[in-house]
Amino acid sequence: MSNSDPSTNPRTVICIGDIHGYLSKLQKLWTNLETLIDPSYFNTALVIFLGDYCDRGPDTRQVIDFLISLPKKYPEQKHVYLSGNHDLAFSAFVGVLPKPSDGAEFKEGWKEYEHNEEREGWFSGDGYESMHLQGRRWAGDIKDRFNVAKGFDYKGSIYDAAPTFHSYGVPHGSADLVKAVPDDHKKFLANMVWIHEEDDVSIETEDGIKHCNLIAVHAGLEKGKNVEEQLKCLKAKDTGVSKVEALSGRKNVWDIPQELTEKPTIIVSGHHGKLHIDGLRLIIDEGGGLPNNPVAAIVLPSKKIVRDTDNVMKEI
């Protein structure tokens, strides 16, 4: 990148995919980004973490420590921490999700999915009576250990949450996790956003640089549903919903909703276990939480993909 004044050039935006408890991957990726991007751009970048910081990998506690440390180390950067579906479930278990705005109890959301309770072995220990569905599923003890879709055993629960418990020094499914998670981590979890919007992000296209709106959301926006209504619920963190499709959906959130194509809007997500760049739809999750897969990031406006596995020797 050139050494020209970043104040007269498009702002650098870095979007980092799912980390899933792999501290070494996160550290290597961050070092590669810092090496590749001119310091004047890197140090003033908007950095959007796309969610899923916990589960699967062994280092959830250290990953959150790393994320919490960034604003002091890089005070000119802007950091956005999106909640993924795994992080929402972790938050639910440790009791930092906001209560439903309509005054309903979390347990009212269990009914729709109670046919899965036995198979997924939902948590029923201390505090379960007032817990959001996803917290119970997250700390559960899944009966059929083999994950057919991924080809290996689940780690404790359907969310592969056991390594997160272990990173805080407690057994999987133990209510002691609530006390073991430090206050600054609970604050981090409580402050995660479900959606982030920017109104002037530059991106390189075949027709040159485009100036676009940007929406960052862990999985995507639902097609066939009013976008403004979705944004309103996501900004409000509406926990009256048992399953938040924008954080956990698959095919139903893959594409950019039709109404957002009128004013060019980038939608960037992680979640899907794939790297998918199609016009303004950016899905950055090459790792999927698997031990041998990389953690990836995309840098705008160039759309350069950077991975923890890249052998970065010099600045470009």
Short mmCIF file of N, CA and C in Angstrom, two decimals, residues 49 81 114 123 157 165 178 182 208 261 280 287 290:
data_model
loop_
_atom_site.label_atom_id
_atom_site.label_comp_id
_atom_site.label_asym_id
_atom_site.label_seq_id
_atom_site.Cartn_x
_atom_site.Cartn_y
_atom_site.Cartn_z
N PHE A 49 -14.84 -7.37 13.81
CA PHE A 49 -14.77 -8.80 14.10
C PHE A 49 -16.17 -9.38 13.89
N TYR A 81 -17.21 -5.36 17.64
CA TYR A 81 -17.28 -6.77 18.01
C TYR A 81 -18.71 -7.26 17.82
N GLU A 114 -38.66 -27.81 22.11
CA GLU A 114 -38.50 -28.79 23.20
C GLU A 114 -38.41 -30.23 22.69
N PHE A 123 -28.95 -28.13 29.18
CA PHE A 123 -28.51 -27.85 30.55
C PHE A 123 -29.72 -27.71 31.48
N SER A 157 -21.28 -30.20 23.74
CA SER A 157 -22.64 -29.83 23.34
C SER A 157 -22.73 -29.65 21.83
N PHE A 165 -15.54 -23.87 28.39
CA PHE A 165 -15.57 -24.15 29.84
C PHE A 165 -14.15 -24.43 30.35
N VAL A 178 -20.22 -19.40 35.51
CA VAL A 178 -20.76 -18.05 35.73
C VAL A 178 -19.84 -17.25 36.64
N PRO A 182 -14.45 -13.71 34.21
CA PRO A 182 -14.22 -12.42 34.89
C PRO A 182 -15.16 -11.32 34.41
N GLY A 208 -14.34 0.14 -11.07
CA GLY A 208 -13.61 1.11 -10.25
C GLY A 208 -14.08 1.10 -8.81
N THR A 261 -30.45 -3.84 -2.88
CA THR A 261 -29.70 -3.72 -4.13
C THR A 261 -29.93 -2.37 -4.80
N LEU A 280 -21.11 -7.60 -3.85
CA LEU A 280 -21.03 -6.92 -2.57
C LEU A 280 -21.36 -7.84 -1.39
N GLY A 287 -12.27 -20.74 8.27
CA GLY A 287 -11.86 -21.66 9.31
C GLY A 287 -12.94 -22.60 9.78
N LEU A 290 -12.35 -25.23 12.59
CA LEU A 290 -11.64 -26.50 12.43
C LEU A 290 -10.15 -26.31 12.65
#
